[in-house]
Coordinates of C-alpha atoms in Angstrom, one line a residue:
X632 CA 4.0 -33.3 -18.0
X633 CA 0.9 -31.9 -16.3
X634 CA -0.8 -28.6 -16.5
X635 CA -4.0 -27.5 -14.8
X636 CA -6.7 -25.7 -16.7
X637 CA -7.4 -22.1 -15.9
X638 CA -9.7 -21.7 -12.8
X639 CA -13.3 -22.0 -13.6
X640 CA -15.3 -18.8 -13.4
X641 CA -17.9 -18.7 -10.7
X642 CA -21.6 -18.5 -11.5
X643 CA -22.6 -15.2 -12.7
X644 CA -19.3 -14.2 -14.4
X645 CA -18.5 -14.2 -18.0
X646 CA -15.4 -14.3 -20.2
X647 CA -13.7 -11.2 -21.5
X648 CA -13.6 -10.4 -25.2
X649 CA -10.5 -11.2 -27.2
X650 CA -9.9 -8.0 -29.1
X651 CA -6.2 -7.1 -28.8
X652 CA -3.4 -7.9 -31.4
X653 CA 0.3 -7.3 -31.0
X654 CA 0.0 -3.5 -31.4
X655 CA -2.8 -3.1 -28.9
X656 CA -1.0 -5.3 -26.3
X657 CA 2.3 -3.4 -26.8
X658 CA 0.5 0.0 -26.4
X659 CA -1.2 -1.1 -23.2
X660 CA 2.2 -2.2 -21.7
X661 CA 3.9 1.0 -23.0
X662 CA 1.3 3.2 -21.3
X663 CA 2.4 2.1 -17.9
X664 CA 6.1 2.8 -18.6
X665 CA 5.2 6.4 -19.7
X666 CA 8.5 8.2 -20.3
X667 CA 6.9 11.6 -20.3
X668 CA 5.5 11.3 -16.8
X669 CA 8.6 9.8 -15.2
X670 CA 11.3 11.9 -16.8
X671 CA 9.3 14.9 -15.4
X672 CA 8.6 13.5 -11.9
X673 CA 11.3 11.0 -10.9
X674 CA 14.2 13.2 -12.0
X675 CA 13.7 15.2 -8.8
X676 CA 13.7 12.1 -6.6
X677 CA 16.8 10.7 -8.4
X678 CA 18.6 14.1 -7.9
X679 CA 17.6 14.3 -4.2
X680 CA 18.0 10.8 -2.9
X681 CA 21.7 10.0 -2.4
X682 CA 22.7 13.6 -2.9
X683 CA 25.2 15.3 -3.0
X684 CA 26.9 12.8 -5.4
X685 CA 24.6 9.9 -6.5
X686 CA 22.9 11.9 -9.2
X687 CA 26.1 11.7 -11.3
X688 CA 25.3 8.1 -12.1
X689 CA 21.7 8.6 -13.0
X690 CA 22.0 7.5 -16.7
X691 CA 24.1 4.4 -15.9
X692 CA 21.8 3.5 -13.0
X693 CA 18.8 3.4 -15.5
X694 CA 20.9 1.1 -17.8
X695 CA 21.5 -1.3 -14.8
X696 CA 17.8 -1.3 -14.0
X697 CA 17.0 -1.9 -17.6
X698 CA 19.2 -5.0 -17.7
X699 CA 17.4 -6.3 -14.5
X700 CA 14.1 -5.7 -16.1
X701 CA 15.0 -7.4 -19.4
X702 CA 16.0 -10.5 -17.4
X703 CA 12.6 -10.5 -15.7
X704 CA 10.9 -9.7 -19.0
X705 CA 12.4 -12.7 -20.7
X706 CA 11.0 -14.9 -17.9
X707 CA 7.6 -13.3 -18.3
X708 CA 7.7 -13.7 -22.1
X709 CA 8.6 -17.4 -21.8
X710 CA 6.0 -18.1 -19.1
X711 CA 3.3 -16.4 -21.2
X712 CA 4.0 -18.9 -24.0
X713 CA 3.1 -21.7 -21.7
X714 CA 0.3 -20.2 -19.8
X715 CA -1.7 -17.4 -21.6
X716 CA -4.5 -16.2 -19.3
X717 CA -5.7 -13.6 -16.9
X718 CA -3.7 -13.1 -13.7
X719 CA -0.1 -12.8 -15.0
X720 CA 2.5 -14.0 -12.4
X721 CA -0.3 -15.2 -10.1
X722 CA -1.7 -17.5 -12.8
X723 CA 1.8 -18.6 -13.9
X724 CA 2.8 -19.7 -10.4
X725 CA -0.2 -22.0 -10.0
X726 CA 0.3 -23.6 -13.5
X727 CA 4.1 -24.0 -13.1
X728 CA 3.8 -25.9 -9.8
X729 CA 0.8 -28.0 -10.7
X730 CA 2.7 -29.3 -13.8
X731 CA 5.5 -30.8 -11.7
X732 CA 5.7 -34.3 -10.4
X733 CA 6.9 -33.3 -6.9
X734 CA 6.4 -29.6 -6.4
X735 CA 2.7 -29.7 -7.2
X736 CA 1.8 -29.8 -3.5
X737 CA 2.9 -26.2 -3.1
X738 CA 0.9 -24.8 -6.1
X739 CA -1.8 -23.0 -4.0
X740 CA 0.8 -21.5 -1.6
X741 CA 3.0 -20.3 -4.5
X742 CA 0.0 -18.9 -6.3
X743 CA -1.2 -17.0 -3.2
X744 CA 2.2 -15.6 -2.3
X745 CA 2.8 -14.4 -5.8
X746 CA -0.6 -12.8 -6.0
X747 CA -0.2 -11.2 -2.6
X748 CA 3.2 -9.7 -3.7
X749 CA 1.5 -8.5 -6.9
X750 CA -0.9 -6.5 -4.9
X751 CA 1.8 -4.8 -3.0
X752 CA 2.9 -3.4 -6.3
X753 CA -0.3 -3.1 -8.3
X754 CA -2.3 -1.6 -5.4
X755 CA 0.3 0.9 -4.3
X756 CA 1.6 2.0 -7.8
X757 CA -1.7 3.5 -9.0
X758 CA -1.9 5.5 -5.7
X759 CA 1.6 6.7 -6.2
X760 CA 0.7 7.9 -9.7
X761 CA -2.4 9.7 -8.4
X762 CA -0.2 11.5 -5.9
X763 CA 2.5 12.6 -8.3
X764 CA -0.2 13.8 -10.7
X765 CA -1.6 15.9 -7.8
X766 CA 1.9 17.3 -7.3
X767 CA 2.2 18.2 -11.0
X768 CA -1.2 19.8 -11.0
X769 CA -0.3 21.8 -7.9
X770 CA 2.8 23.1 -9.6
X771 CA 0.8 24.2 -12.6
X772 CA -1.6 26.1 -10.5
X773 CA 1.2 28.5 -9.5
X774 CA 1.8 29.1 -13.2
X775 CA -1.8 30.2 -13.8
X776 CA -2.6 31.7 -10.4
X777 CA 0.7 33.0 -8.9
X778 CA -1.0 35.3 -6.4
X779 CA -3.1 32.5 -5.0
X780 CA -0.9 29.4 -5.1
X781 CA 2.7 29.2 -4.1
X782 CA 5.5 28.0 -6.4
X783 CA 7.2 26.3 -3.5
X784 CA 4.3 24.7 -1.6
X785 CA 1.4 23.0 -3.3
X786 CA -1.9 23.5 -1.6
X787 CA -2.7 20.4 0.6
X788 CA -6.4 21.0 0.2
X789 CA -6.2 21.1 -3.5
X790 CA -4.1 18.0 -3.7
X791 CA -6.5 16.0 -1.5
X792 CA -9.5 16.9 -3.6
X793 CA -7.6 16.2 -6.7
X794 CA -6.5 12.8 -5.6
X795 CA -10.1 11.6 -5.1
X796 CA -11.4 13.2 -8.3
X797 CA -8.5 11.9 -10.5
X798 CA -8.7 8.4 -9.1
X799 CA -12.5 8.2 -9.7
X800 CA -12.1 9.6 -13.2
X801 CA -9.4 7.0 -14.1
X802 CA -11.5 4.2 -12.7
X803 CA -14.5 5.2 -14.9
X804 CA -12.3 5.0 -18.0
X805 CA -11.1 1.5 -16.9
X806 CA -14.7 0.5 -16.1
X807 CA -15.8 1.2 -19.7
X808 CA -13.5 -1.6 -21.0
X809 CA -10.2 -2.5 -22.5
X810 CA -11.0 -1.4 -26.1
X811 CA -11.5 2.2 -25.0
X812 CA -8.5 2.0 -22.8
X813 CA -6.3 0.9 -25.7
X814 CA -7.5 3.9 -27.8
X815 CA -6.7 6.4 -25.1
X816 CA -3.3 4.8 -24.5
X817 CA -2.3 4.9 -28.2
X818 CA -3.0 8.6 -28.4
X819 CA -1.2 9.3 -25.2
X820 CA 1.9 7.4 -26.2
X821 CA 2.2 9.2 -29.5
X822 CA 1.9 12.6 -28.0
X823 CA 4.2 12.1 -25.0
X824 CA 7.0 10.4 -26.9
X825 CA 7.0 13.1 -29.6
X826 CA 6.9 15.9 -27.0
X827 CA 9.8 14.5 -24.9
X828 CA 12.0 13.8 -28.0
X829 CA 11.4 17.4 -29.0
X830 CA 12.6 18.6 -25.6
X831 CA 15.6 16.2 -25.8
X832 CA 16.8 17.8 -29.1
X833 CA 16.3 21.3 -27.6
X834 CA 18.1 20.5 -24.4
X835 CA 21.1 19.0 -26.2
X836 CA 21.2 21.9 -28.6
X837 CA 21.3 24.3 -25.6
X838 CA 24.4 22.7 -24.1
X839 CA 26.1 22.5 -27.5
X840 CA 25.4 26.1 -28.3
X841 CA 26.7 27.2 -24.8
X842 CA 30.3 26.1 -24.6
X843 CA 32.9 27.2 -22.1
X844 CA 32.8 30.9 -21.5
X845 CA 29.4 31.5 -23.1
X846 CA 26.8 33.7 -21.5
X847 CA 23.9 31.5 -20.3
X848 CA 20.6 31.6 -18.5
X849 CA 19.8 30.8 -14.9
X850 CA 16.5 30.8 -12.9
X851 CA 16.0 33.4 -10.2
X852 CA 12.6 33.5 -8.5
X853 CA 11.3 31.3 -11.4
X854 CA 12.5 33.9 -14.0
X855 CA 15.2 33.1 -16.5
X856 CA 17.9 35.8 -16.6
X857 CA 21.3 36.0 -18.3
X858 CA 23.0 38.3 -15.8
X859 CA 24.5 37.9 -12.3
X860 CA 21.8 38.9 -9.7
X861 CA 22.7 41.4 -7.0
X862 CA 22.7 40.0 -3.4
X863 CA 21.3 41.5 -0.2
X864 CA 21.4 40.3 3.4
X865 CA 18.4 38.4 4.8
X866 CA 16.8 40.4 7.7
X867 CA 15.6 38.7 10.8
X868 CA 13.9 41.0 13.4
X869 CA 15.4 44.0 11.6
X870 CA 19.0 42.6 11.7
X871 CA 21.1 40.6 9.2
X872 CA 20.6 36.9 9.7
X873 CA 23.8 35.0 10.4
X874 CA 24.6 31.4 9.4
X875 CA 26.4 28.8 11.6
X876 CA 29.8 30.3 10.8
X877 CA 28.7 33.8 11.7
X878 CA 28.6 35.1 8.2
X879 CA 25.6 37.0 6.9
X880 CA 23.0 35.0 5.0
X881 CA 22.4 36.5 1.5
X882 CA 19.5 36.3 -0.9
X883 CA 18.8 37.5 -4.4
X884 CA 17.7 41.1 -4.7
X885 CA 14.3 41.6 -6.3
X886 CA 12.6 44.8 -7.3
X887 CA 9.0 45.7 -6.4
X888 CA 7.6 43.6 -9.2
X889 CA 9.6 40.6 -8.2
X890 CA 12.1 41.0 -11.1
X891 CA 15.7 40.0 -10.3
X892 CA 18.0 43.1 -9.9
X893 CA 21.3 42.7 -11.9
X894 CA 24.7 43.2 -10.3
X895 CA 26.3 46.2 -12.1
X896 CA 29.8 46.8 -13.3
X897 CA 30.7 50.0 -15.0
X898 CA 27.0 50.7 -15.1
X899 CA 26.2 47.5 -17.0
X900 CA 24.7 44.2 -15.8
X901 CA 27.4 41.5 -15.2
X902 CA 26.8 38.7 -17.6
X903 CA 26.2 35.2 -16.3
X904 CA 29.1 33.2 -17.8
X905 CA 29.2 29.4 -17.9
X906 CA 32.2 27.2 -17.1
X907 CA 32.4 23.4 -17.3
X908 CA 35.7 23.1 -15.5
X909 CA 36.1 20.1 -13.2
X910 CA 36.3 22.3 -10.1
X911 CA 32.9 23.8 -11.1
X912 CA 31.3 20.5 -12.0
X913 CA 32.1 19.0 -8.5
X914 CA 32.6 21.5 -5.7
X915 CA 33.6 21.1 -2.1
X916 CA 30.8 22.4 0.1
X917 CA 29.6 22.0 3.7
X918 CA 27.8 18.7 4.6
X919 CA 24.9 20.8 5.9
X920 CA 24.1 24.2 7.3
X921 CA 24.9 23.0 10.9
X922 CA 28.4 21.9 9.9
X923 CA 29.9 24.7 7.8
X924 CA 33.5 23.5 8.2
X925 CA 32.9 19.9 7.2
X926 CA 33.3 19.9 3.5
X927 CA 32.3 17.1 1.1
X928 CA 32.1 16.8 -2.7
X929 CA 28.9 18.0 -4.3
X930 CA 28.0 17.0 -7.9
X931 CA 26.6 19.9 -9.9
X932 CA 26.7 18.9 -13.6
X933 CA 28.5 16.8 -16.1
X934 CA 31.7 18.5 -17.5
X935 CA 31.5 16.5 -20.8
X936 CA 29.0 14.4 -22.8
X937 CA 31.0 11.3 -21.9
X938 CA 30.5 11.9 -18.2
X939 CA 26.7 11.5 -18.6
X940 CA 26.7 7.7 -19.3
X941 CA 29.7 7.0 -17.1
X942 CA 29.1 4.7 -14.1
X943 CA 31.0 7.0 -11.6
X944 CA 30.5 4.7 -8.5
X945 CA 29.1 1.3 -7.8
X946 CA 27.1 2.6 -4.8
X947 CA 25.7 5.5 -6.9
X948 CA 24.6 3.0 -9.6
X949 CA 22.7 1.0 -7.0
X950 CA 20.9 4.1 -5.7
X951 CA 19.8 5.2 -9.1
X952 CA 18.9 1.7 -10.3
X953 CA 16.7 1.1 -7.2
X954 CA 14.8 4.3 -7.9
X955 CA 14.8 3.8 -11.7
X956 CA 12.9 0.5 -11.4
X957 CA 9.8 2.7 -10.9
X958 CA 10.2 4.2 -14.4
X959 CA 10.6 0.9 -16.1
X960 CA 8.0 -1.4 -14.6
X961 CA 4.9 -2.1 -16.6
X962 CA 6.1 -4.3 -19.3
X963 CA 4.6 -7.3 -17.4
X964 CA 1.2 -5.8 -17.2
X965 CA 0.2 -7.1 -20.6
X966 CA 0.6 -10.7 -19.4
X967 CA -2.6 -10.2 -17.4
X968 CA -4.5 -9.6 -20.7
X969 CA -4.4 -13.2 -22.0
X970 CA -8.1 -13.5 -22.2
X971 CA -8.3 -10.3 -24.2
X972 CA -5.6 -11.2 -26.8
X973 CA -6.4 -12.6 -30.2
X974 CA -3.3 -14.8 -30.2
X975 CA -2.0 -14.7 -26.7
X976 CA 0.8 -17.3 -27.0
X977 CA 2.3 -15.5 -30.0
X978 CA 1.7 -11.8 -29.3
X979 CA 2.0 -11.4 -25.5
X980 CA 5.7 -12.6 -25.3
X981 CA 6.5 -10.1 -28.1
X982 CA 4.6 -7.3 -26.5
X983 CA 6.5 -7.7 -23.2
X984 CA 9.9 -7.3 -24.8
X985 CA 8.8 -4.7 -27.4
X986 CA 7.3 -2.4 -24.8
X987 CA 10.4 -2.5 -22.6
X988 CA 12.7 -2.1 -25.5
X989 CA 11.0 0.8 -27.2
X990 CA 10.6 2.9 -24.1
X991 CA 13.6 1.8 -22.1
X992 CA 16.2 1.8 -24.8
X993 CA 14.9 4.3 -27.3
X994 CA 13.0 6.8 -25.1
X995 CA 14.7 6.8 -21.7
X996 CA 18.2 6.5 -23.0
X997 CA 17.8 9.6 -25.1
X998 CA 15.7 11.6 -22.7
X999 CA 17.8 11.1 -19.6
X1000 CA 21.0 11.8 -21.5
X1001 CA 19.5 15.0 -22.7
X1002 CA 18.3 16.1 -19.3
X1003 CA 21.6 15.3 -17.6
X1004 CA 23.7 16.8 -20.4
X1005 CA 21.6 20.0 -20.1
X1006 CA 22.7 20.6 -16.5
X1007 CA 25.1 23.5 -16.1
X1008 CA 26.0 26.3 -13.7
X1009 CA 22.7 28.0 -14.5
X1010 CA 20.8 24.9 -13.5
X1011 CA 22.6 22.3 -11.4
X1012 CA 21.6 19.0 -10.0
X1013 CA 21.2 20.7 -6.6
X1014 CA 18.6 23.0 -8.2
X1015 CA 16.8 20.0 -9.6
X1016 CA 16.8 18.3 -6.2
X1017 CA 15.1 21.3 -4.6
X1018 CA 12.5 21.8 -7.3
X1019 CA 9.0 20.4 -7.5
X1020 CA 9.4 20.1 -11.3
X1021 CA 13.0 20.1 -12.5
X1022 CA 12.0 19.2 -16.0
X1023 CA 9.6 22.2 -16.0
X1024 CA 12.5 24.5 -15.0
X1025 CA 14.7 23.1 -17.8
X1026 CA 12.0 23.6 -20.3
X1027 CA 11.5 27.2 -19.3
X1028 CA 15.3 27.8 -19.6
X1029 CA 15.6 26.0 -22.9
X1030 CA 12.4 27.4 -24.3
X1031 CA 13.4 31.0 -23.4
X1032 CA 16.7 30.5 -25.2
X1033 CA 15.2 29.0 -28.3
X1034 CA 12.1 31.2 -28.7
X1035 CA 13.7 34.4 -27.4
X1036 CA 11.5 35.3 -24.5
X1037 CA 10.4 34.1 -21.0
X1038 CA 6.8 34.2 -22.1
X1039 CA 7.5 31.8 -25.0
X1040 CA 9.7 29.6 -22.8
X1041 CA 6.9 29.4 -20.2
X1042 CA 4.4 28.5 -23.0
X1043 CA 6.7 25.8 -24.2
X1044 CA 6.9 24.3 -20.7
X1045 CA 3.1 24.4 -20.3
X1046 CA 2.6 22.5 -23.5
X1047 CA 5.1 19.9 -22.4
X1048 CA 3.4 19.7 -19.0
X1049 CA 0.1 19.0 -20.7
X1050 CA 1.6 16.0 -22.4
X1051 CA 3.0 14.8 -19.1
X1052 CA -0.5 15.1 -17.6
X1053 CA -1.8 12.9 -20.4
X1054 CA 1.1 10.5 -19.8
X1055 CA 0.1 10.2 -16.2
X1056 CA -3.5 9.5 -17.2
X1057 CA -2.3 6.6 -19.3
X1058 CA 0.1 5.3 -16.7
X1059 CA -2.5 5.4 -13.9
X1060 CA -5.1 3.9 -16.2
X1061 CA -2.9 1.0 -17.3
X1062 CA -1.8 0.1 -13.8
X1063 CA -5.2 0.4 -12.3
X1064 CA -6.6 -1.8 -15.1
X1065 CA -3.9 -4.4 -14.6
X1066 CA -4.2 -4.4 -10.8
X1067 CA -7.9 -4.9 -11.1
X1068 CA -7.4 -7.9 -13.4
X1069 CA -5.0 -9.5 -11.0
X1070 CA -7.5 -9.0 -8.2
X1071 CA -10.2 -10.4 -10.5
X1072 CA -8.2 -13.5 -11.1
X1073 CA -7.7 -14.1 -7.3
X1074 CA -11.3 -13.4 -6.7
X1075 CA -12.3 -15.9 -9.4
X1076 CA -10.2 -18.4 -7.4
X1077 CA -11.8 -17.3 -4.1
X1078 CA -8.3 -16.5 -2.8
X1079 CA -9.7 -13.0 -2.0
X1080 CA -13.4 -12.3 -1.5
X1081 CA -15.3 -13.9 -4.4
X1082 CA -17.2 -10.8 -5.4
X1083 CA -13.9 -9.4 -6.9
X1084 CA -14.1 -12.3 -9.4
X1085 CA -17.3 -11.1 -11.0
X1086 CA -17.5 -9.2 -14.3
X1087 CA -19.9 -6.4 -15.1
X1088 CA -22.8 -7.8 -17.1
X1089 CA -22.6 -5.2 -19.9
X1090 CA -19.0 -3.9 -19.8
X1091 CA -17.4 -7.3 -19.1
X1092 CA -14.9 -5.6 -16.8
X1093 CA -14.0 -6.5 -13.2
X1094 CA -15.9 -3.5 -11.9
X1095 CA -15.8 -4.2 -8.2
X1096 CA -12.1 -4.6 -8.2
X1097 CA -11.7 -1.4 -10.3
X1098 CA -13.8 0.7 -7.9
X1099 CA -12.2 -0.7 -4.8
X1100 CA -8.8 0.1 -6.2
X1101 CA -9.9 3.6 -7.2
X1102 CA -10.7 4.5 -3.5
X1103 CA -7.5 2.9 -2.3
X1104 CA -5.5 4.8 -4.9
X1105 CA -7.1 8.1 -3.8
X1106 CA -6.1 7.4 -0.2
X1107 CA -2.6 6.3 -1.1
X1108 CA -2.3 9.4 -3.3
X1109 CA -3.2 11.6 -0.3
X1110 CA -0.5 9.9 1.8
X1111 CA 2.0 10.4 -1.1
X1112 CA 1.5 14.2 -1.1
X1113 CA 1.2 14.6 2.6
X1114 CA 4.9 15.5 3.2
X1115 CA 6.3 15.4 -0.3
X1116 CA 8.8 18.1 0.7
X1117 CA 10.1 16.0 3.6
X1118 CA 13.9 15.9 3.9
X1119 CA 14.2 19.3 2.2
X1120 CA 14.5 22.8 3.7
X1121 CA 12.2 25.1 1.6
X1122 CA 11.8 28.8 2.1
X1123 CA 9.0 29.8 4.5
X1124 CA 5.6 30.2 3.0
X1125 CA 5.1 33.8 1.9
X1126 CA 2.5 35.7 3.9
X1127 CA 0.4 36.5 0.8
X1128 CA -0.5 32.8 0.6
X1129 CA -2.1 32.6 4.0
X1130 CA -5.5 31.7 2.5
X1131 CA -8.0 28.8 2.5
X1132 CA -5.9 26.7 0.2
X1133 CA -3.1 26.7 2.8
X1134 CA -5.2 26.6 6.0
X1135 CA -3.7 23.2 7.0
X1136 CA -0.9 20.7 6.2
X1137 CA 1.9 23.2 6.0
X1138 CA 5.0 22.8 8.3
X1139 CA 7.9 25.1 9.1
X1140 CA 11.0 24.7 6.9
X1141 CA 13.0 23.3 9.8
X1142 CA 10.3 20.7 10.4
X1143 CA 10.3 19.6 6.8
X1144 CA 14.0 18.9 7.1
X1145 CA 13.4 16.4 9.9
X1146 CA 10.3 14.7 8.4
X1147 CA 10.5 11.6 6.2
X1148 CA 9.5 12.2 2.5
X1149 CA 6.1 10.5 1.9
X1150 CA 6.6 10.6 -1.9
X1151 CA 9.8 8.6 -1.5
X1152 CA 8.2 6.2 1.0
X1153 CA 5.3 5.3 -1.2
X1154 CA 7.7 5.0 -4.2
X1155 CA 9.8 2.5 -2.2
X1156 CA 6.8 0.5 -1.1
X1157 CA 5.8 0.1 -4.7
X1158 CA 9.4 -0.7 -5.7
X1159 CA 9.7 -3.3 -3.0
X1160 CA 6.5 -4.9 -4.2
X1161 CA 8.0 -4.9 -7.7
X1162 CA 11.3 -6.5 -6.6
X1163 CA 9.3 -9.3 -4.7
X1164 CA 7.1 -9.9 -7.7
X1165 CA 9.9 -10.1 -10.1
X1166 CA 12.0 -12.4 -7.9
X1167 CA 9.0 -14.8 -7.5
X1168 CA 8.4 -14.7 -11.3
X1169 CA 12.0 -15.7 -12.0
X1170 CA 11.6 -18.6 -9.5
X1171 CA 8.4 -19.6 -11.2
X1172 CA 10.1 -19.5 -14.6
X1173 CA 12.7 -21.9 -13.4
X1174 CA 10.1 -24.3 -11.9
X1175 CA 7.9 -24.1 -15.0
X1176 CA 10.6 -25.2 -17.5
X1177 CA 12.5 -27.6 -15.2
X1178 CA 10.8 -30.7 -16.6
X1179 CA 9.5 -29.2 -19.8
X1180 CA 10.6 -30.5 -23.2
X1181 CA 11.4 -27.0 -24.4
X1182 CA 13.9 -26.3 -21.6
X1183 CA 16.7 -24.0 -22.6
X1184 CA 19.6 -23.6 -20.1
X1185 CA 20.2 -20.0 -20.9
X1186 CA 16.6 -18.7 -21.1
X1187 CA 15.1 -20.9 -18.5
X1188 CA 17.9 -21.0 -15.8
X1189 CA 20.8 -18.5 -16.4
X1190 CA 18.5 -15.5 -17.2
X1191 CA 16.0 -16.2 -14.3
X1192 CA 18.8 -16.7 -11.8
X1193 CA 20.4 -13.4 -12.9
X1194 CA 17.0 -11.7 -12.5
X1195 CA 16.4 -13.3 -9.1
X1196 CA 19.9 -12.2 -7.8
X1197 CA 19.6 -8.7 -9.2
X1198 CA 16.2 -8.0 -7.7
X1199 CA 17.3 -9.4 -4.3
X1200 CA 20.5 -7.3 -4.4
X1201 CA 18.4 -4.2 -5.0
X1202 CA 16.2 -5.0 -2.0
X1203 CA 19.2 -5.7 0.3
X1204 CA 20.9 -2.5 -0.8
X1205 CA 18.1 -0.5 0.9
X1206 CA 19.0 -2.2 4.2
X1207 CA 22.7 -1.2 4.1
X1208 CA 22.7 1.8 1.7
X1209 CA 21.7 4.4 4.3
X1210 CA 24.7 3.5 6.4
X1211 CA 27.3 3.4 3.6
X1212 CA 26.3 6.2 1.2
X1213 CA 26.1 9.9 2.2
X1214 CA 22.7 11.4 1.5
X1215 CA 20.7 8.3 1.9
X1216 CA 18.2 8.7 4.7
X1217 CA 17.4 5.7 6.9
X1218 CA 13.8 6.9 7.4
X1219 CA 12.2 6.3 4.1
X1220 CA 13.5 2.8 3.3
X1221 CA 12.9 1.4 6.7
X1222 CA 9.4 2.8 6.9
X1223 CA 8.8 1.2 3.5
X1224 CA 10.3 -2.1 4.7
X1225 CA 8.0 -2.0 7.7
X1226 CA 4.9 -1.6 5.5
X1227 CA 6.0 -4.5 3.4
X1228 CA 6.6 -6.7 6.4
X1229 CA 3.2 -5.8 7.8
X1230 CA 1.7 -6.7 4.4
X1231 CA 3.4 -10.1 4.4
X1232 CA 2.3 -10.9 8.0
X1233 CA -1.3 -9.9 7.3
X1234 CA -1.2 -12.0 4.1
X1235 CA 0.0 -15.1 5.9
X1236 CA -2.7 -14.7 8.6
X1237 CA -5.4 -14.1 6.0
X1238 CA -4.4 -17.1 3.9
X1239 CA -4.4 -19.5 6.8
X1240 CA -7.6 -18.1 8.3
X1241 CA -9.5 -18.0 5.0
X1242 CA -8.4 -21.6 4.2
X1243 CA -9.7 -22.9 7.5
X1244 CA -13.0 -21.0 7.2
X1245 CA -13.6 -22.4 3.6
X1246 CA -12.2 -25.8 4.4
X1247 CA -9.7 -25.5 1.6
X1248 CA -6.5 -27.5 2.0
X1249 CA -3.2 -25.5 2.1
X1250 CA -1.5 -28.2 0.0
X1251 CA -2.7 -29.6 -3.3
X1252 CA -3.6 -33.3 -2.8
X1253 CA -2.7 -34.6 -6.3
X1254 CA -1.0 -33.4 -9.5
X1255 CA -2.8 -32.2 -12.6
X1256 CA -3.9 -34.8 -15.1
X1257 CA -3.3 -32.6 -18.1
X1258 CA -0.1 -32.6 -20.2
X1259 CA 2.0 -29.4 -20.1

């Protein structure tokens, strides 16, 4: 068997230091999977996309995505035993094909295609994280400056400035080197996991302590109250506004201070009583405001604990799994740190599986169960879909119940939000570092401009790749937040917020309903890159072990085939899902697919053009002379 040595470093570059053991490698991979960040931020996307029913299968969809990821993780782990080195899948592809007696000719093509697909994921994902951190920060501004910043609309100006400042700050940490990065990631992981487990216990306790018929809390104008709020007609030009059926449109009645006014009975506030009956958990409501007589089922909450992990529907599982891939990716990032591992062949395979198992099985299984089980009449899945921070809302409600006051509940939420912000720092840092190292490996091979393959003389980090990715992440972050309310119908921006922070970038509510959601689009582009990369890695695993003496039919054929088919099925579902499942918009997936297609076409053109310019043959002329 033949195996080519790692690409020689060009003049002027140096090798990276081997400083990481199993713990350090696992921590770096775990940072990218960050359960605190994603439970807070993707819950809203999972509740919104595929509404009104797909959210019922959220927990099982994550389980399905976890099985897909484990199949791919096993392929990564096995490949890293054969080929420890910088570049991850990109490096694996070249080595796997070069070591074969017949397929060696396609080594360079396979390597480039895999590396190019890696960039669709590793270059978009950090930008998506920059964007969602800007959304989180915009939400928190309302908590501290409610008279300046709206609770419904984040300031476009603030988010743009934040995207550039945050991306540059993260790049600086990555530039300082992997040792500092590992220390930061360790602290972030400890804090975020502890914080989210605390919330999980409180959320489950709230549901257990509020059985059928109990008085509960609900949010009205951001304030938790335990009474039914009085209603009043919405006025338009001095007259009651009517809906499509001709009935008056009602709204919650607030006093001069913005406090909800209770509905009275016998002079006392009417208590808000919870029910978990089946006809309350799934209600028949209009398809949309324009079709008031066309009723369809709307999922509100789970009537029992057993309903949370139930599959509910095959289509709903696919919708949730295809979104949940975003919260599970990252385990493969550690395979790009082969040059920084003390014992790469032993520790990297273990770190891949450990990172996915710890956070996927232990953290997400508990946290998503708790958040879904918490849902009730006082805070339904529809409320979560229309909120910029559903986990923040849940924390306010649960904290108010546990600590006895809204002020305490709000403080509890802010502490949790701080841990989420830390988690997002770790996630963005880990992905930016990994993406830069993949670009570094391609630059070292001169498959992309050679200056990306140079290391900083003092820091020994791929500084040019890091700073390039920082600017790109800032731009993608701005795109992510541009129309993050797309596909929803928020209330109009209140007149008191007509200030500099909202001087541009705000649309009318009816316009938002028609615009595609840019947060979903960027998420899907990243996910499609992930699916492509994972599919290619499964193929590479099959090729790598086909003629190898350690070939195992289950690990090196059955598992990669399952991973390949599962990833392909997820991609294909986005083609047909919008036409078969109510609530799935065709805009976001098809725009994302168009971006991916353009990336593929440009990649092919660049590869052929660069090869001719450098006089590099497309096909390898002879196999490697080294034994695999």
